[in-house]
Short mmCIF file of C-alpha atoms in Angstrom, two decimals:
data_model
loop_
_atom_site.label_atom_id
_atom_site.label_comp_id
_atom_site.label_asym_id
_atom_site.label_seq_id
_atom_site.Cartn_x
_atom_site.Cartn_y
_atom_site.Cartn_z
CA PRO X 1169 132.53 59.18 -43.05
CA HIS X 1170 129.63 60.45 -45.05
CA PHE X 1171 128.71 63.95 -44.53
CA GLY X 1172 125.81 64.11 -46.82
CA ARG X 1173 124.77 67.60 -48.30
CA ILE X 1174 127.36 70.38 -46.37
CA PRO X 1175 126.71 73.77 -46.06
CA SER X 1176 128.80 76.24 -47.09
CA TRP X 1177 129.19 77.49 -43.50
CA ASP X 1178 130.80 74.08 -42.67
CA LYS X 1179 132.60 73.55 -45.92
CA ALA X 1180 136.12 74.29 -44.45
CA PHE X 1181 135.55 72.34 -41.10
CA ALA X 1182 134.48 69.33 -43.51
CA MET X 1183 137.59 69.90 -45.42
CA SER X 1184 140.03 69.61 -42.58
CA GLN X 1185 138.24 66.50 -41.21
CA ALA X 1186 138.19 64.73 -44.58
CA ARG X 1187 141.89 65.73 -45.04
CA GLY X 1188 142.75 64.19 -41.61
CA TYR X 1189 140.66 61.16 -42.08
CA GLU X 1190 142.09 60.38 -45.53
CA CYS X 1191 145.61 61.15 -44.89
CA ASN X 1192 146.19 60.72 -41.24
CA LEU X 1193 147.31 64.14 -40.97
CA ASN X 1194 146.86 65.97 -37.61
CA SER X 1195 147.04 69.88 -38.31
CA ALA X 1196 147.91 70.56 -34.68
CA ALA X 1197 150.60 68.25 -34.43
CA LEU X 1198 152.17 69.49 -37.68
CA SER X 1199 151.81 73.10 -36.21
CA GLN X 1200 154.18 71.66 -33.54
CA TYR X 1201 156.97 71.95 -35.87
CA PHE X 1202 156.50 75.53 -37.36
CA PRO X 1203 157.52 78.05 -34.48
CA LEU X 1204 157.60 81.48 -36.14
CA ASP X 1205 160.86 82.44 -35.45
CA THR X 1206 162.16 79.03 -36.49
CA VAL X 1207 160.43 79.17 -40.08
CA VAL X 1208 161.67 82.68 -40.73
CA ALA X 1209 165.19 81.64 -39.84
CA GLY X 1210 164.71 78.51 -42.14
CA ILE X 1211 163.45 81.01 -45.11
CA GLY X 1212 166.67 82.81 -44.12
CA GLU X 1213 168.58 79.72 -44.99
CA LEU X 1214 166.66 78.83 -47.91
CA LEU X 1215 167.27 82.06 -49.89
CA SER X 1216 170.97 81.52 -48.79
CA ARG X 1217 171.01 78.12 -50.90
CA VAL X 1218 168.80 78.62 -53.77
CA LEU X 1219 169.49 82.62 -54.14
CA GLY X 1220 172.89 82.94 -52.40
CA LEU X 1221 171.55 85.64 -50.11
CA HIS X 1222 172.74 86.39 -46.85
CA ILE X 1223 169.81 87.44 -44.39
CA GLU X 1224 170.61 89.45 -40.98
CA PHE X 1225 168.63 90.82 -38.20
CA GLN X 1226 169.18 94.49 -37.36
CA ASP X 1227 168.14 96.50 -34.65
CA LEU X 1228 165.78 99.46 -35.58
CA LEU X 1229 166.94 102.87 -35.58
CA PRO X 1230 165.13 105.41 -33.57
CA GLY X 1231 161.70 106.37 -35.04
CA GLU X 1232 162.56 103.82 -37.88
CA GLY X 1233 159.39 101.51 -36.72
CA TRP X 1234 155.63 101.68 -36.77
CA THR X 1235 155.05 98.99 -33.97
CA SER X 1236 157.31 97.60 -31.38
CA ASP X 1237 156.85 94.02 -32.80
CA LEU X 1238 158.48 95.06 -36.12
CA LYS X 1239 161.74 93.07 -37.00
CA LYS X 1240 164.10 94.43 -39.91
CA LEU X 1241 165.79 91.85 -41.90
CA ILE X 1242 168.95 93.40 -44.07
CA VAL X 1243 169.69 91.22 -47.22
CA LYS X 1244 172.64 90.75 -48.85
CA ASN X 1245 174.42 89.09 -51.51
CA GLU X 1246 177.05 86.72 -50.60
CA ASP X 1247 179.69 89.07 -51.30
CA GLY X 1248 178.41 91.10 -48.70
CA GLU X 1249 176.63 93.68 -51.08
CA MET X 1250 173.49 95.48 -49.97
CA ARG X 1251 170.34 94.60 -51.53
CA GLY X 1252 167.34 95.85 -49.57
CA THR X 1253 165.58 96.05 -46.33
CA ILE X 1254 162.33 93.81 -45.18
CA TYR X 1255 160.42 94.70 -42.36
CA LEU X 1256 158.51 91.69 -41.08
CA ASP X 1257 155.33 92.99 -39.35
CA LEU X 1258 153.72 89.43 -38.40
CA VAL X 1259 151.65 89.55 -35.31
CA PRO X 1260 148.15 91.04 -34.74
CA ARG X 1261 147.29 94.42 -33.06
CA PRO X 1262 144.05 96.27 -32.87
CA GLY X 1263 143.53 98.55 -35.70
CA LYS X 1264 146.09 96.50 -38.04
CA PHE X 1265 145.35 95.61 -41.64
CA ASN X 1266 143.83 92.39 -41.10
CA HIS X 1267 145.02 90.28 -44.18
CA ALA X 1268 148.62 89.11 -45.43
CA ALA X 1269 150.49 91.34 -48.11
CA HIS X 1270 153.56 92.62 -49.36
CA PHE X 1271 154.07 96.64 -49.14
CA VAL X 1272 156.60 98.58 -50.92
CA ILE X 1273 158.32 101.21 -49.07
CA ARG X 1274 160.87 102.16 -51.37
CA CYS X 1275 161.90 100.96 -54.72
CA SER X 1276 165.08 100.07 -56.23
CA ARG X 1277 166.37 102.24 -59.03
CA MET X 1278 169.82 103.43 -60.16
CA LEU X 1279 170.72 107.09 -58.53
CA SER X 1280 173.70 107.44 -60.89
CA ALA X 1281 175.39 105.37 -63.13
CA THR X 1282 177.20 103.31 -60.34
CA GLU X 1283 175.04 103.78 -57.32
CA ARG X 1284 171.83 102.03 -56.50
CA GLN X 1285 169.10 103.22 -54.18
CA HIS X 1286 168.26 99.95 -52.09
CA PRO X 1287 164.65 98.67 -51.85
CA SER X 1288 162.71 98.57 -48.78
CA VAL X 1289 159.54 96.44 -48.22
CA ALA X 1290 157.32 95.52 -45.68
CA LEU X 1291 155.52 91.72 -45.16
CA VAL X 1292 152.59 92.23 -43.22
CA CYS X 1293 150.82 89.24 -41.43
CA ASN X 1294 148.55 88.23 -38.66
CA PHE X 1295 150.26 85.15 -36.82
CA PRO X 1296 148.36 85.25 -33.23
CA PRO X 1297 150.26 83.59 -30.00
CA SER X 1298 149.02 79.93 -30.01
CA SER X 1299 146.23 78.97 -27.59
CA GLY X 1300 147.58 78.87 -24.15
CA SER X 1301 151.39 79.75 -25.10
CA ASN X 1302 153.06 83.08 -25.89
CA ARG X 1303 154.70 81.47 -28.67
CA THR X 1304 153.52 81.40 -32.05
CA LEU X 1305 152.96 78.42 -33.88
CA LEU X 1306 152.26 78.52 -37.45
CA SER X 1307 149.70 76.04 -39.37
CA HIS X 1308 151.01 74.77 -42.52
CA GLY X 1309 148.91 77.41 -44.51
CA GLU X 1310 150.37 79.95 -42.91
CA VAL X 1311 153.86 78.95 -43.54
CA GLU X 1312 152.82 79.01 -46.92
CA THR X 1313 151.26 82.34 -46.99
CA LEU X 1314 154.74 83.71 -45.48
CA LEU X 1315 156.58 82.09 -48.35
CA HIS X 1316 154.18 83.84 -50.84
CA GLU X 1317 154.98 87.15 -49.47
CA PHE X 1318 158.70 86.36 -49.10
CA GLY X 1319 158.50 85.56 -53.21
CA HIS X 1320 156.76 88.91 -53.35
CA ALA X 1321 159.90 90.55 -51.36
CA MET X 1322 162.31 88.81 -53.29
CA HIS X 1323 160.96 90.37 -56.71
CA SER X 1324 161.42 93.80 -55.01
CA VAL X 1325 164.61 93.47 -53.27
CA LEU X 1326 166.50 91.56 -56.02
CA SER X 1327 164.99 94.18 -58.93
CA ASP X 1328 167.86 95.42 -61.01
CA THR X 1329 165.70 98.11 -63.07
CA GLU X 1330 166.98 101.22 -63.72
CA PHE X 1331 163.65 103.25 -63.05
CA GLN X 1332 161.58 102.68 -59.84
CA HIS X 1333 158.24 102.72 -61.48
CA LEU X 1334 159.32 99.07 -63.34
CA SER X 1335 161.04 97.77 -60.01
CA GLY X 1336 159.97 94.49 -58.73
CA THR X 1337 156.43 93.86 -58.43
CA ARG X 1338 155.81 97.33 -60.49
CA ALA X 1339 155.25 94.55 -63.37
CA PRO X 1340 151.99 93.64 -65.54
CA MET X 1341 149.76 91.41 -63.33
CA ASP X 1342 150.59 88.67 -65.66
CA ILE X 1343 153.77 88.25 -64.47
CA VAL X 1344 153.47 89.65 -60.52
CA GLU X 1345 152.33 87.02 -59.00
CA VAL X 1346 154.31 84.24 -60.42
CA PRO X 1347 157.56 84.52 -57.99
CA SER X 1348 155.30 84.43 -55.00
CA HIS X 1349 153.66 81.11 -56.36
CA VAL X 1350 157.04 79.62 -56.94
CA PHE X 1351 157.73 80.11 -53.20
CA GLU X 1352 154.57 78.48 -52.36
CA HIS X 1353 156.48 75.34 -53.62
CA PHE X 1354 158.71 75.08 -51.22
CA ALA X 1355 155.89 74.69 -48.43
CA TRP X 1356 155.21 71.10 -50.08
CA ASP X 1357 158.79 70.09 -50.58
CA PRO X 1358 160.17 67.42 -48.28
CA SER X 1359 163.71 69.08 -48.31
CA ALA X 1360 162.57 72.69 -48.01
CA LEU X 1361 160.50 71.16 -44.81
CA LYS X 1362 163.16 70.23 -43.39
CA LEU X 1363 164.85 73.70 -43.37
CA LEU X 1364 161.60 75.24 -42.40
CA GLY X 1365 160.40 72.99 -39.54
CA ARG X 1366 161.62 72.04 -36.18
CA HIS X 1367 159.53 71.05 -33.22
CA HIS X 1368 159.40 73.74 -30.64
CA SER X 1369 160.24 71.63 -27.97
CA THR X 1370 162.69 68.92 -29.10
CA GLY X 1371 164.00 71.01 -32.15
CA ASP X 1372 163.68 67.46 -34.29
CA HIS X 1373 162.85 67.87 -37.87
CA ILE X 1374 159.30 67.16 -39.42
CA PRO X 1375 159.28 63.64 -39.47
CA ASP X 1376 158.90 61.98 -42.91
CA ASP X 1377 155.92 60.34 -42.60
CA LEU X 1378 154.27 63.76 -41.52
CA ILE X 1379 155.82 65.21 -44.96
CA SER X 1380 154.17 62.40 -46.56
CA ALA X 1381 150.45 62.83 -45.27
CA LEU X 1382 150.97 66.72 -45.75
CA ARG X 1383 151.94 66.33 -49.41
CA LYS X 1384 148.94 63.59 -50.18
CA SER X 1385 146.58 66.22 -48.84
CA LYS X 1386 147.19 68.82 -51.22
CA GLU X 1387 145.58 67.29 -54.02
CA ILE X 1388 142.50 65.80 -52.23
CA PHE X 1389 140.73 69.32 -52.74
CA SER X 1390 142.50 70.92 -55.38
CA ALA X 1391 139.38 70.78 -57.91
CA LEU X 1392 137.11 72.18 -55.37
CA GLU X 1393 139.93 74.94 -54.60
CA LEU X 1394 140.21 75.69 -58.07
CA GLN X 1395 136.45 76.07 -58.54
CA GLN X 1396 136.76 78.74 -55.83
CA GLN X 1397 139.60 80.50 -57.91
CA LEU X 1398 137.73 80.82 -61.16
CA VAL X 1399 134.50 82.20 -59.11
CA PHE X 1400 136.96 84.71 -57.98
CA ALA X 1401 137.98 85.80 -61.50
CA LEU X 1402 135.04 85.24 -63.25
CA THR X 1403 133.35 87.81 -60.70
CA ASP X 1404 136.18 90.34 -60.73
CA LEU X 1405 135.90 90.16 -64.61
CA GLU X 1406 131.96 90.58 -64.50
CA LEU X 1407 132.15 93.49 -62.13
CA HIS X 1408 134.65 95.59 -64.06
CA ASN X 1409 132.66 94.48 -67.40
CA GLN X 1410 130.00 96.68 -66.38
CA GLN X 1411 129.11 99.58 -68.38
CA ARG X 1412 126.70 101.17 -65.60
CA ASP X 1413 126.76 101.69 -61.84
CA LEU X 1414 125.69 99.08 -59.90
CA SER X 1415 123.60 99.04 -57.04
CA ALA X 1416 124.80 97.05 -53.82
CA LYS X 1417 121.83 94.94 -54.76
CA ALA X 1418 123.18 94.23 -58.42
CA ILE X 1419 126.45 93.31 -57.04
CA ALA X 1420 125.61 90.79 -54.56
CA ASP X 1421 122.99 89.49 -57.11
CA LEU X 1422 125.99 89.06 -59.84
CA ALA X 1423 128.40 87.41 -57.42
CA ALA X 1424 126.00 85.28 -56.22
CA SER X 1425 124.61 83.68 -59.76
CA ILE X 1426 128.36 83.19 -60.74
CA GLN X 1427 129.06 81.47 -57.59
CA ASN X 1428 125.81 79.11 -57.90
CA GLU X 1429 126.87 78.43 -61.73
CA HIS X 1430 130.23 77.53 -60.94
CA CYS X 1431 131.03 76.05 -57.66
CA MET X 1432 129.17 73.19 -56.02
CA PHE X 1433 128.65 75.53 -52.91
CA GLU X 1434 125.77 77.85 -53.34
CA THR X 1435 125.68 81.20 -52.07
CA VAL X 1436 123.88 81.55 -48.75
CA PRO X 1437 121.30 84.39 -49.18
CA ASN X 1438 122.24 88.09 -47.38
CA THR X 1439 125.70 87.06 -46.68
CA ASN X 1440 127.28 88.80 -49.67
CA TRP X 1441 130.64 86.88 -49.43
CA GLU X 1442 132.10 89.72 -52.45
CA LEU X 1443 132.12 92.19 -49.76
CA ARG X 1444 134.97 90.09 -47.65
CA PHE X 1445 137.09 89.59 -50.98
CA GLY X 1446 139.27 92.79 -51.34
CA HIS X 1447 141.02 91.68 -54.21
CA PHE X 1448 138.12 92.78 -56.20
CA VAL X 1449 139.57 96.40 -55.74
CA GLY X 1450 143.43 95.99 -55.48
CA TYR X 1451 143.38 93.93 -58.87
CA GLY X 1452 140.42 95.36 -60.92
CA ALA X 1453 139.80 92.78 -63.71
CA THR X 1454 142.99 91.09 -63.39
CA TYR X 1455 142.50 88.76 -60.52
CA TYR X 1456 142.41 86.12 -63.54
CA SER X 1457 146.45 86.30 -62.98
CA TYR X 1458 146.55 84.12 -59.52
CA LEU X 1459 145.43 81.39 -61.53
CA PHE X 1460 147.61 82.22 -64.80
CA ALA X 1461 150.33 82.86 -62.22
CA ASP X 1462 149.87 79.40 -60.61
CA ILE X 1463 150.29 77.50 -63.83
CA LEU X 1464 153.57 79.35 -64.77
CA ALA X 1465 154.97 78.73 -61.25
CA GLU X 1466 154.12 75.26 -61.49
CA SER X 1467 156.03 74.89 -64.69
CA ILE X 1468 159.17 76.76 -63.32
CA TRP X 1469 159.21 74.51 -60.33
CA LYS X 1470 159.02 71.37 -62.48
CA ARG X 1471 161.38 72.38 -64.78
CA HIS X 1472 164.30 74.15 -62.47
CA PHE X 1473 163.38 72.86 -58.89
CA ALA X 1474 161.63 69.23 -59.07
CA GLY X 1475 164.86 67.41 -59.10
CA ASP X 1476 167.10 69.41 -56.26
CA SER X 1477 164.81 72.08 -55.02
CA LEU X 1478 167.68 73.73 -52.86
CA ALA X 1479 170.08 74.08 -55.57
CA PHE X 1480 171.66 77.29 -56.34
CA GLY X 1481 171.62 76.99 -60.16
CA ALA X 1482 167.59 76.63 -59.89
CA GLY X 1483 167.14 79.94 -58.05
CA LYS X 1484 169.95 81.57 -60.28
CA VAL X 1485 167.76 80.80 -63.37
CA LEU X 1486 164.79 82.60 -61.33
CA ARG X 1487 167.02 85.57 -60.00
CA ASP X 1488 168.64 86.40 -63.36
CA LYS X 1489 165.98 85.65 -65.86
CA LEU X 1490 162.75 86.90 -63.93
CA LEU X 1491 163.38 88.65 -60.72
CA ARG X 1492 165.82 91.16 -61.60
CA HIS X 1493 164.11 92.44 -64.43
CA GLY X 1494 160.82 93.49 -62.57
CA GLY X 1495 158.29 95.04 -64.82
CA SER X 1496 160.98 96.27 -67.14
CA LYS X 1497 160.60 93.54 -70.06
CA ASP X 1498 157.68 92.08 -71.66
CA PRO X 1499 156.02 89.26 -69.67
CA GLU X 1500 155.92 86.73 -72.65
CA LYS X 1501 159.72 87.29 -72.79
CA LEU X 1502 160.29 86.67 -69.42
CA VAL X 1503 158.45 83.58 -69.29
CA ARG X 1504 160.12 82.50 -72.44
CA GLY X 1505 163.21 82.97 -70.82
CA VAL X 1506 162.62 80.84 -67.99
CA LEU X 1507 160.89 78.08 -69.37
CA GLY X 1508 161.94 78.21 -73.10
CA ASP X 1509 160.27 79.36 -76.06
CA ASP X 1510 157.70 76.19 -76.45
CA SER X 1511 156.36 77.62 -72.81
CA LEU X 1512 153.36 79.95 -74.83
CA THR X 1513 151.06 79.01 -77.54
CA GLU X 1514 149.62 81.87 -79.64
CA VAL X 1515 145.85 82.43 -79.29
CA GLY X 1516 143.85 84.38 -80.93
CA GLY X 1517 146.39 87.40 -81.22
CA GLY X 1518 147.56 86.63 -77.41
CA PHE X 1519 149.17 84.23 -75.61
CA ARG X 1520 148.57 81.36 -72.99
CA PRO X 1521 150.77 78.88 -71.27
CA THR X 1522 151.09 75.66 -73.46
CA ARG X 1523 149.64 73.37 -70.44
CA PHE X 1524 146.21 75.20 -70.87
CA LEU X 1525 145.70 73.57 -74.42
#
């Protein structure tokens, strides 16, 4: 169909319609295969196959939880050794943090020469029950988000650092988003999707034709989505490069000018999109790392997972050469350890992925 010039407020709707038209993809039908409890169980099976972990639910101890909807996962090695605890806080409630995030409650660290403190983390999302049902059916995007946060959790839980300030995601931003982006790839992989998705009423796996349509839809607006990520990164850099205090109007004008210059969807006057992007605060001039991590994660996936995504060997490389080190090793050395010495090229005194050149 011909949309003509599309205003910014119709962007998401138009993209969804175009994906459905070009790929014969029905998002509502796809969601029928992603009940929340089934997806969580599928992620447990995925972690077992890829990382050799055992996941089990446990009841909360008295006073342990902060909400009645909380789920507690215990992570163990195959030999039964305790690795850590993951709290799942996945459904919305009044006053709750309204984005998706990984929060560290307690870091991994060595308490003595032989005893390790077990880490605990919380994965916070907001997946509401589906309309007309008490059961939560996830969109594919929400499945990808949950996998992203589990990537962060694995970085924390599998960390073997001596000191807690170097544990897991307490690492340089150039590397901290890489595990989460690697895990996003499972949301698009046919073998992994068979683990993650079963129809909520029939128990059937996702049909191959639906998986094919989903994978085709991934590339349709990839350039447009890259544009938007560049806008976020450029705005983040420019805001933190200012040598003076900025007024609210100056910040809005700066964000609007970058959006208008680098994205085909222009800013709508007086809507202040920058106020809805909380990463400007948490990342502080390092949001570029999201795209940097995306490049590295794709390279890791192609090198180690693409042939057999559920093979333990691929996960062992990720675990032993990246996840276990947290922030205790230089990111460049970690990347070279996972991808080889030719994966980074020196440019102007620094390093960038070879794929950039």
